[in-house]
Amino acid sequence: MVQTQVITSTSVGIRSWQSVFRLPPPDRPESPPYHARRPHKKSRTGCITCKRRRVKCDETRPLCRRCEKLGVSCIYSQNEDLQKMKEPDGTAFSLSLKDLESKVNQALVIGSDCLEIGTLKTANENRPMTIVAFQHFMNHSTDTVGHPSIRHVMKSDMIRVAFGCPHLMYTILGVGSLHLSRIRPQNQTLRLAEIYFWQQAIKAYQAALSSKVSPQNVDALLSTCMFMGVTSVCPDHFDPTDSWVLTNAPGAMNWLCLQSGLRIIIKLAAPYIQSSIWASAFQQTHQEEVQLYEEGVTQGRDGLDPDLADLCGVDDSTTASTNPYYEPLRLLAVISLLERNMKNAHQCASFMGRLENDFLALLRERDPPALLILAQWMGLMCTLSEWQPWVEGRIRGECKAICMYLEHSTDPRIQRLLRFPASACGYNLAYV
C-alpha cells in the first residue's frame, strides 16, 4: 500500500512537471503574449475550513465572513491561536484569548461549579482562572521538564489532545494552578482553583481508567499519568514530621508508590505506543537510558559504595534477581556520577519511578539499608533543585525525616552514609 502511494504521487509529480515545461508543437500558432498576474495578498493564516474548500479566507475572527455566509463551521488552527497568545496586546490577542477560553471550556465537563471557577479572577487579573492556569502551564511549567523531546510534545501535540479530553485538560490546569499557588502561597483564589482542577482531573481520570487502553485514548492516558503524581510530590504544606518514616502511617508513603504509575500504563499501552504522540520521545529517552545503564555493572560490587554494599548484603555474585537492593544501588551508582545539568537532573528524577514493589515494601517497613539508598537519592536531588524546583515541596523534608530516624544508629557505616544526604538537605546531624 505504501509503495502504491509513493508510485502514484511520483507519477502525478512527473505529469505536473511535463505540463509546466512542455514545448508547443512547431506548427502551432505563436502563443499569446504573457500577462503578469495582478498582485494579490495570500491568505496564510486563514481558517482551516476555507483552506479545505480551496477558497480565499478574509481571516475575520472568531468566524470568517465566508463560513458565516455559508453557515458552516469555521475552524482556525490551534497552533496559530497558541502563537497569537504571545502577542502583548491588540485585537488579535484579545480574540485569540476568547477562542482559547472557548476551547478550554469545551474540553472540560461543564457544570455550574466549573463555570464559577472558570470565571473566577485573581486580583489585578482580567483573565479567567482557566486561562491563567493554562497559559502558565504553557509558558512556565513545561520549562521545568528537563528532556527537550518530552518538553516539545507537551507544548504541541499534547495540547491538541487536551482540547478533546476532559481529564487531560483538567490535569494541565491543575499543574498550572499548582505551580502558581506555590509561587504565591497567600493567594487563596489560586489555591481554590488548584483544589478544584485536581479534584475534577482525578475524578475524570479514574473514569477513563475503567475502560481498556486503545489507540483512541492512549495519548490522553499517558499524558495525564505523567502529571498525576505532581500534586503528591508538591503538597501545599509538608513538614518532616509528616513523613511515613516518623509517623508510621502507611498511607503517608503513597506519594512514592504513585510514581511507578507511568511504568504500568506504558506496559498496558505497549501495542499502541508506536502510533502515539509520545513514540519518538519515548524511543529517544529509552535509547539514552539503555546506553547509560546497560554499560554499567550488572553483577557484583564494582562501582558501589562499599559500606552500602555491606549493609545490603551485596557480594561479587549478587544480581538484581537475587537481591532487592541491587537494582536501586546500581541506578544510584550511575546517576551519582552524571554531570550536574538540567537534562541529567531529569534523568536522576526518574529514579523514583523505577523502584519495584519489593523495594517499596522494604521502605514501608522502614528498613535501614533501603532508607539509606533513598536518602542518598534524595540528597542528590537536593543538589539539583536549581533544575528540579519541585524538590522543595516534599523531597527535602522527606530526606530530613530519614536523617532524623537513622541518626541515633550506632553503626558507623550508617553514620558515615548519612552525612551526604544530611548536608544536602540542610539537616544538622547530632553526632556531627
Short mmCIF file of C-alpha atoms in Angstrom, two decimals:
data_model
loop_
_atom_site.label_atom_id
_atom_site.label_comp_id
_atom_site.label_asym_id
_atom_site.label_seq_id
_atom_site.Cartn_x
_atom_site.Cartn_y
_atom_site.Cartn_z
CA MET A 1 0.00 0.00 0.00
CA VAL A 2 2.80 2.39 0.89
CA GLN A 3 4.59 1.50 -2.33
CA THR A 4 1.47 2.22 -4.39
CA GLN A 5 1.05 5.62 -2.77
CA VAL A 6 4.65 6.55 -3.48
CA ILE A 7 4.42 5.47 -7.12
CA THR A 8 1.14 7.31 -7.62
CA SER A 9 2.41 10.55 -6.09
CA THR A 10 5.58 10.31 -8.18
CA SER A 11 3.58 9.83 -11.37
CA VAL A 12 1.45 12.85 -10.54
CA GLY A 13 4.61 14.87 -9.92
CA ILE A 14 6.03 13.88 -13.32
CA ARG A 15 2.80 14.80 -15.10
CA SER A 16 2.73 18.18 -13.35
CA TRP A 17 6.34 18.81 -14.35
CA GLN A 18 5.55 17.91 -18.00
CA SER A 19 2.51 20.21 -18.15
CA VAL A 20 4.58 23.16 -16.99
CA PHE A 21 7.65 22.69 -19.19
CA ARG A 22 6.13 21.12 -22.36
CA LEU A 23 7.10 22.94 -25.61
CA PRO A 24 4.37 23.78 -28.21
CA PRO A 25 4.42 21.81 -31.50
CA PRO A 26 6.20 23.61 -34.39
CA ASP A 27 3.01 24.14 -36.46
CA ARG A 28 1.09 25.71 -33.55
CA PRO A 29 0.47 29.48 -33.82
CA GLU A 30 2.61 31.69 -31.66
CA SER A 31 1.49 31.70 -28.04
CA PRO A 32 -0.47 34.75 -26.87
CA PRO A 33 1.58 37.41 -25.08
CA TYR A 34 2.26 36.79 -21.37
CA HIS A 35 0.25 38.89 -18.91
CA ALA A 36 1.51 39.07 -15.37
CA ARG A 37 -0.98 38.11 -12.69
CA ARG A 38 -2.35 41.01 -10.72
CA PRO A 39 -0.68 41.35 -7.33
CA HIS A 40 -2.79 39.90 -4.51
CA LYS A 41 -2.45 39.08 -0.86
CA LYS A 42 -2.30 35.38 0.01
CA SER A 43 -4.24 34.09 2.99
CA ARG A 44 -1.62 32.36 5.12
CA THR A 45 -3.50 32.42 8.42
CA GLY A 46 -7.00 31.74 7.13
CA CYS A 47 -9.37 29.24 8.65
CA ILE A 48 -8.98 25.51 8.02
CA THR A 49 -12.47 25.31 6.51
CA CYS A 50 -11.62 27.73 3.69
CA LYS A 51 -8.29 26.03 3.05
CA ARG A 52 -10.04 22.69 2.61
CA ARG A 53 -12.55 24.26 0.18
CA ARG A 54 -9.63 26.00 -1.61
CA VAL A 55 -11.19 29.42 -1.34
CA LYS A 56 -9.69 32.65 -0.02
CA CYS A 57 -10.43 33.41 3.63
CA ASP A 58 -10.94 37.00 4.81
CA GLU A 59 -9.41 35.95 8.20
CA THR A 60 -12.15 37.57 10.29
CA ARG A 61 -12.28 36.09 13.77
CA PRO A 62 -13.82 34.27 15.50
CA LEU A 63 -15.86 33.43 12.33
CA CYS A 64 -14.77 34.41 8.83
CA ARG A 65 -17.46 36.02 6.67
CA ARG A 66 -17.38 33.29 4.02
CA CYS A 67 -18.07 30.49 6.53
CA GLU A 68 -20.67 32.62 8.28
CA LYS A 69 -22.45 33.25 4.98
CA LEU A 70 -22.42 29.56 4.03
CA GLY A 71 -23.49 28.52 7.55
CA VAL A 72 -20.60 26.08 8.00
CA SER A 73 -18.29 25.54 10.99
CA CYS A 74 -15.35 27.96 10.92
CA ILE A 75 -12.20 26.43 12.45
CA TYR A 76 -8.87 28.16 12.92
CA SER A 77 -5.62 26.28 13.55
CA GLN A 78 -4.92 25.68 17.25
CA ASN A 79 -1.22 26.29 16.66
CA GLU A 80 -1.95 29.74 15.25
CA ASP A 81 -4.16 30.55 18.23
CA LEU A 82 -1.46 29.47 20.66
CA GLN A 83 1.12 31.54 18.79
CA LYS A 84 -1.08 34.64 18.94
CA MET A 85 -1.41 34.20 22.72
CA LYS A 86 2.14 35.52 22.95
CA GLU A 87 1.30 38.87 21.36
CA PRO A 88 1.32 41.56 24.08
CA ASP A 89 -1.79 43.45 23.06
CA GLY A 90 -4.16 44.31 20.20
CA THR A 91 -7.37 42.88 18.79
CA ALA A 92 -5.81 39.62 17.60
CA PHE A 93 -4.59 38.95 21.14
CA SER A 94 -7.97 39.53 22.77
CA LEU A 95 -9.78 37.48 20.15
CA SER A 96 -7.38 34.56 20.42
CA LEU A 97 -7.87 34.59 24.19
CA LYS A 98 -11.61 34.38 23.68
CA ASP A 99 -11.11 31.50 21.26
CA LEU A 100 -8.79 29.80 23.72
CA GLU A 101 -11.22 30.24 26.62
CA SER A 102 -13.97 28.75 24.49
CA LYS A 103 -11.84 25.76 23.50
CA VAL A 104 -10.67 25.12 27.06
CA ASN A 105 -14.24 25.26 28.37
CA GLN A 106 -15.44 22.97 25.59
CA ALA A 107 -12.79 20.42 26.60
CA LEU A 108 -14.00 20.41 30.21
CA VAL A 109 -17.09 18.79 31.64
CA ILE A 110 -19.01 22.00 32.18
CA GLY A 111 -21.18 22.33 35.24
CA SER A 112 -22.33 25.26 37.35
CA ASP A 113 -19.35 24.92 39.72
CA CYS A 114 -16.94 24.77 36.78
CA LEU A 115 -18.41 27.91 35.27
CA GLU A 116 -17.96 29.64 38.62
CA ILE A 117 -14.32 28.56 38.88
CA GLY A 118 -13.71 29.33 35.20
CA THR A 119 -14.87 32.91 35.53
CA LEU A 120 -13.07 33.41 38.86
CA LYS A 121 -10.31 36.03 38.63
CA THR A 122 -7.42 36.88 40.91
CA ALA A 123 -6.52 40.40 41.97
CA ASN A 124 -5.15 42.54 39.12
CA GLU A 125 -6.13 39.87 36.58
CA ASN A 126 -8.63 40.35 33.75
CA ARG A 127 -8.35 36.76 32.59
CA PRO A 128 -10.43 33.85 33.96
CA MET A 129 -8.62 31.24 36.08
CA THR A 130 -8.81 28.60 33.36
CA ILE A 131 -6.79 30.82 31.01
CA VAL A 132 -4.38 31.96 33.74
CA ALA A 133 -3.60 28.34 34.65
CA PHE A 134 -3.41 27.17 31.02
CA GLN A 135 -1.04 29.93 29.93
CA HIS A 136 1.18 29.46 32.98
CA PHE A 137 1.46 25.77 32.18
CA MET A 138 2.40 26.51 28.56
CA ASN A 139 4.85 29.33 29.26
CA HIS A 140 6.45 28.25 32.55
CA SER A 141 5.52 24.82 33.96
CA THR A 142 6.66 22.93 30.86
CA ASP A 143 10.04 24.69 31.01
CA THR A 144 10.89 22.71 34.17
CA VAL A 145 10.77 19.46 32.15
CA GLY A 146 14.40 18.51 31.59
CA HIS A 147 14.29 16.38 28.45
CA PRO A 148 13.80 18.51 25.29
CA SER A 149 11.89 15.85 23.31
CA ILE A 150 9.39 15.35 26.15
CA ARG A 151 9.05 19.11 26.60
CA HIS A 152 8.38 19.57 22.87
CA VAL A 153 5.48 17.09 22.86
CA MET A 154 4.00 18.70 25.97
CA LYS A 155 3.95 22.08 24.27
CA SER A 156 2.50 20.83 20.96
CA ASP A 157 0.74 17.51 20.30
CA MET A 158 -0.31 17.01 23.92
CA ILE A 159 -2.19 20.33 23.88
CA ARG A 160 -4.05 19.27 20.75
CA VAL A 161 -5.11 16.06 22.55
CA ALA A 162 -6.14 18.03 25.65
CA PHE A 163 -8.64 20.12 23.68
CA GLY A 164 -10.66 16.93 23.21
CA CYS A 165 -10.11 15.27 26.59
CA PRO A 166 -11.53 16.50 29.94
CA HIS A 167 -9.19 14.59 32.29
CA LEU A 168 -6.07 15.80 30.46
CA MET A 169 -7.27 19.41 30.27
CA TYR A 170 -8.18 19.42 33.98
CA THR A 171 -4.73 17.96 34.76
CA ILE A 172 -2.99 20.70 32.74
CA LEU A 173 -5.00 23.34 34.60
CA GLY A 174 -4.16 21.58 37.86
CA VAL A 175 -0.42 21.69 37.16
CA GLY A 176 -0.52 25.34 36.08
CA SER A 177 -2.55 26.46 39.10
CA LEU A 178 -0.40 24.36 41.48
CA HIS A 179 2.74 25.99 40.13
CA LEU A 180 1.21 29.45 40.58
CA SER A 181 -0.11 28.60 44.02
CA ARG A 182 3.34 27.56 45.26
CA ILE A 183 4.81 30.80 43.89
CA ARG A 184 2.07 32.87 45.59
CA PRO A 185 1.10 30.83 48.68
CA GLN A 186 -1.00 33.65 50.18
CA ASN A 187 -3.35 33.78 47.18
CA GLN A 188 -6.48 31.88 48.23
CA THR A 189 -8.08 32.17 44.78
CA LEU A 190 -5.22 30.21 43.23
CA ARG A 191 -5.45 27.61 45.99
CA LEU A 192 -9.19 27.20 45.47
CA ALA A 193 -8.73 26.78 41.71
CA GLU A 194 -5.91 24.26 42.24
CA ILE A 195 -8.05 22.10 44.55
CA TYR A 196 -10.98 22.16 42.14
CA PHE A 197 -8.96 21.38 39.00
CA TRP A 198 -7.19 18.42 40.64
CA GLN A 199 -10.45 17.14 42.07
CA GLN A 200 -12.02 17.08 38.62
CA ALA A 201 -8.86 15.69 36.99
CA ILE A 202 -8.68 12.71 39.36
CA LYS A 203 -12.40 12.00 39.06
CA ALA A 204 -12.33 12.08 35.23
CA TYR A 205 -9.06 10.10 35.07
CA GLN A 206 -10.42 7.33 37.29
CA ALA A 207 -13.44 7.05 34.99
CA ALA A 208 -11.14 6.90 31.94
CA LEU A 209 -9.04 4.12 33.51
CA SER A 210 -12.15 1.95 33.84
CA SER A 211 -12.11 1.41 30.07
CA LYS A 212 -9.46 -0.51 28.11
CA VAL A 213 -6.42 1.22 26.66
CA SER A 214 -6.97 1.78 22.94
CA PRO A 215 -5.42 3.77 20.07
CA GLN A 216 -8.09 6.41 20.68
CA ASN A 217 -7.32 7.06 24.36
CA VAL A 218 -3.64 6.07 24.71
CA ASP A 219 -2.27 9.60 24.18
CA ALA A 220 -4.57 11.15 26.77
CA LEU A 221 -3.97 8.39 29.36
CA LEU A 222 -0.18 8.56 29.03
CA SER A 223 -0.15 12.36 29.15
CA THR A 224 -2.37 12.57 32.23
CA CYS A 225 -0.40 9.87 34.04
CA MET A 226 2.85 11.79 33.53
CA PHE A 227 1.46 14.68 35.60
CA MET A 228 -0.81 12.87 38.05
CA GLY A 229 1.96 12.42 40.63
CA VAL A 230 2.85 16.14 40.69
CA THR A 231 0.37 17.06 43.40
CA SER A 232 1.74 14.35 45.74
CA VAL A 233 5.39 15.45 45.40
CA CYS A 234 4.46 19.14 45.67
CA PRO A 235 1.99 19.29 48.58
CA ASP A 236 0.69 22.62 49.79
CA HIS A 237 2.50 22.18 53.10
CA PHE A 238 4.90 19.48 54.28
CA ASP A 239 7.00 19.05 57.42
CA PRO A 240 9.49 16.22 58.05
CA THR A 241 7.25 15.03 60.89
CA ASP A 242 4.54 14.29 58.29
CA SER A 243 6.72 11.59 56.69
CA TRP A 244 5.74 7.92 56.90
CA VAL A 245 9.19 7.31 58.38
CA LEU A 246 8.29 9.24 61.55
CA THR A 247 4.51 8.74 61.66
CA ASN A 248 4.47 5.04 60.69
CA ALA A 249 1.27 5.80 58.74
CA PRO A 250 1.23 3.50 55.66
CA GLY A 251 -0.79 5.98 53.59
CA ALA A 252 1.89 8.63 54.05
CA MET A 253 4.15 6.72 51.61
CA ASN A 254 1.58 6.61 48.80
CA TRP A 255 3.25 9.57 47.08
CA LEU A 256 6.25 7.35 46.27
CA CYS A 257 4.18 4.39 45.10
CA LEU A 258 2.27 6.66 42.70
CA GLN A 259 5.46 7.46 40.79
CA SER A 260 5.51 4.00 39.21
CA GLY A 261 2.10 4.60 37.61
CA LEU A 262 3.54 5.64 34.25
CA ARG A 263 5.55 2.41 34.01
CA ILE A 264 2.35 0.41 34.47
CA ILE A 265 0.39 2.45 31.92
CA ILE A 266 3.21 2.07 29.37
CA LYS A 267 3.07 -1.73 29.78
CA LEU A 268 -0.69 -1.72 29.19
CA ALA A 269 -0.34 0.63 26.22
CA ALA A 270 2.60 -1.23 24.65
CA PRO A 271 0.69 -2.33 21.49
CA TYR A 272 -0.23 1.28 20.69
CA ILE A 273 2.92 3.19 21.69
CA GLN A 274 4.33 3.24 18.15
CA SER A 275 1.35 5.24 16.89
CA SER A 276 1.28 7.55 19.92
CA ILE A 277 2.33 11.19 20.01
CA TRP A 278 4.92 10.06 22.57
CA ALA A 279 6.51 7.37 20.36
CA SER A 280 9.51 9.36 19.16
CA ALA A 281 10.19 11.00 22.56
CA PHE A 282 9.92 7.69 24.42
CA GLN A 283 12.20 5.99 21.92
CA GLN A 284 14.83 8.69 22.31
CA THR A 285 14.77 8.61 26.11
CA HIS A 286 14.83 4.79 26.06
CA GLN A 287 17.93 4.73 23.86
CA GLU A 288 19.68 7.16 26.19
CA GLU A 289 18.76 5.07 29.23
CA VAL A 290 19.95 1.84 27.60
CA GLN A 291 23.26 3.47 26.79
CA LEU A 292 23.53 4.91 30.31
CA TYR A 293 22.54 1.92 32.42
CA GLU A 294 23.37 -1.18 30.38
CA GLU A 295 27.02 -0.18 30.00
CA GLY A 296 27.35 -0.30 33.79
CA VAL A 297 27.97 -3.27 36.08
CA THR A 298 25.08 -5.76 36.30
CA GLN A 299 26.64 -8.11 38.86
CA GLY A 300 28.84 -7.75 41.93
CA ARG A 301 30.13 -4.83 43.95
CA ASP A 302 32.23 -2.90 41.44
CA GLY A 303 31.26 0.78 41.41
CA LEU A 304 29.06 0.53 44.51
CA ASP A 305 29.71 2.28 47.81
CA PRO A 306 31.44 -0.41 49.95
CA ASP A 307 29.53 0.46 53.14
CA LEU A 308 26.19 0.41 51.33
CA ALA A 309 27.12 -2.86 49.62
CA ASP A 310 27.97 -4.41 53.00
CA LEU A 311 24.74 -3.19 54.62
CA CYS A 312 22.71 -4.57 51.68
CA GLY A 313 24.50 -7.95 51.64
CA VAL A 314 25.97 -7.48 48.15
CA ASP A 315 28.88 -9.72 47.17
CA ASP A 316 30.64 -10.45 43.88
CA SER A 317 27.88 -12.83 42.71
CA THR A 318 24.89 -10.60 43.57
CA THR A 319 22.44 -9.58 40.79
CA ALA A 320 19.10 -7.80 40.65
CA SER A 321 17.26 -11.14 40.64
CA THR A 322 18.92 -12.29 43.89
CA ASN A 323 18.86 -9.08 45.96
CA PRO A 324 16.05 -6.42 46.13
CA TYR A 325 18.60 -3.68 46.93
CA TYR A 326 20.81 -4.33 43.93
CA GLU A 327 18.93 -2.55 41.14
CA PRO A 328 18.37 0.71 43.11
CA LEU A 329 22.04 0.58 44.19
CA ARG A 330 23.18 0.15 40.58
CA LEU A 331 20.96 3.01 39.32
CA LEU A 332 22.19 5.24 42.13
CA ALA A 333 25.83 4.49 41.33
CA VAL A 334 25.29 5.56 37.69
CA ILE A 335 23.34 8.79 38.24
CA SER A 336 25.65 9.93 41.05
CA LEU A 337 28.46 10.29 38.50
CA LEU A 338 26.48 12.38 36.00
CA GLU A 339 27.37 16.00 35.37
CA ARG A 340 25.02 18.42 37.13
CA ASN A 341 22.79 19.98 34.47
CA MET A 342 19.12 20.25 33.53
CA LYS A 343 18.95 17.17 31.27
CA ASN A 344 20.76 14.93 33.75
CA ALA A 345 18.58 16.28 36.58
CA HIS A 346 15.60 14.88 34.64
CA GLN A 347 17.39 11.53 34.37
CA CYS A 348 18.10 11.50 38.11
CA ALA A 349 14.46 12.31 38.89
CA SER A 350 13.32 9.16 37.06
CA PHE A 351 14.90 7.03 39.83
CA MET A 352 11.75 7.10 41.99
CA GLY A 353 9.61 5.79 39.12
CA ARG A 354 11.91 2.76 38.70
CA LEU A 355 11.52 1.36 42.22
CA GLU A 356 9.96 -2.11 42.24
CA ASN A 357 7.36 -3.38 44.70
CA ASP A 358 9.79 -5.50 46.75
CA PHE A 359 12.00 -2.47 47.42
CA LEU A 360 8.96 -0.27 48.18
CA ALA A 361 7.86 -2.92 50.72
CA LEU A 362 11.24 -2.60 52.47
CA LEU A 363 10.84 1.18 52.61
CA ARG A 364 7.37 0.83 54.08
CA GLU A 365 8.88 -1.31 56.84
CA ARG A 366 11.50 1.44 57.43
CA ASP A 367 14.33 -0.96 56.64
CA PRO A 368 17.61 0.98 57.31
CA PRO A 369 19.56 -0.08 54.16
CA ALA A 370 16.57 0.76 51.93
CA LEU A 371 16.08 4.11 53.70
CA LEU A 372 19.78 4.91 53.21
CA ILE A 373 19.56 4.23 49.47
CA LEU A 374 16.52 6.50 49.20
CA ALA A 375 18.23 9.17 51.31
CA GLN A 376 21.27 9.12 49.01
CA TRP A 377 18.98 9.77 46.03
CA MET A 378 17.06 12.50 47.87
CA GLY A 379 20.33 14.20 48.81
CA LEU A 380 21.37 14.09 45.15
CA MET A 381 18.05 15.65 44.12
CA CYS A 382 18.52 18.44 46.68
CA THR A 383 21.77 19.36 44.92
CA LEU A 384 19.80 19.51 41.63
CA SER A 385 16.93 21.68 42.89
CA GLU A 386 18.10 24.51 40.61
CA TRP A 387 16.67 22.49 37.70
CA GLN A 388 14.05 20.50 39.63
CA PRO A 389 12.30 23.05 41.91
CA TRP A 390 9.58 20.54 42.89
CA VAL A 391 12.23 19.00 45.20
CA GLU A 392 11.44 21.74 47.72
CA GLY A 393 7.84 20.54 48.01
CA ARG A 394 8.44 17.17 49.66
CA ILE A 395 11.80 15.57 48.83
CA ARG A 396 13.90 17.84 51.05
CA GLY A 397 11.54 17.28 54.00
CA GLU A 398 11.44 13.50 53.47
CA CYS A 399 15.24 13.44 53.36
CA LYS A 400 15.37 15.25 56.71
CA ALA A 401 12.89 12.75 58.14
CA ILE A 402 15.12 9.79 57.18
CA CYS A 403 18.11 11.54 58.76
CA MET A 404 16.12 12.12 61.95
CA TYR A 405 15.06 8.46 62.03
CA LEU A 406 18.52 6.96 61.43
CA GLU A 407 20.82 9.43 63.17
CA HIS A 408 20.69 7.58 66.51
CA SER A 409 22.10 4.40 64.97
CA THR A 410 25.41 3.30 66.49
CA ASP A 411 26.52 1.59 63.26
CA PRO A 412 29.49 3.67 61.97
CA ARG A 413 28.60 2.79 58.37
CA ILE A 414 25.13 4.32 58.74
CA GLN A 415 26.61 7.38 60.44
CA ARG A 416 29.01 7.91 57.55
CA LEU A 417 26.39 7.30 54.87
CA LEU A 418 24.03 9.85 56.42
CA ARG A 419 26.49 12.71 56.12
CA PHE A 420 25.94 13.43 52.42
CA PRO A 421 22.09 13.47 52.44
CA ALA A 422 22.03 15.45 55.71
CA SER A 423 24.39 18.06 54.32
CA ALA A 424 22.48 18.26 51.00
CA CYS A 425 19.04 18.70 52.59
CA GLY A 426 20.24 21.05 55.34
CA TYR A 427 19.81 18.83 58.40
CA ASN A 428 22.33 19.04 61.25
CA LEU A 429 23.16 15.55 62.50
CA ALA A 430 23.56 15.28 66.27
CA TYR A 431 26.90 13.46 66.10
CA VAL A 432 28.31 15.90 63.51
#
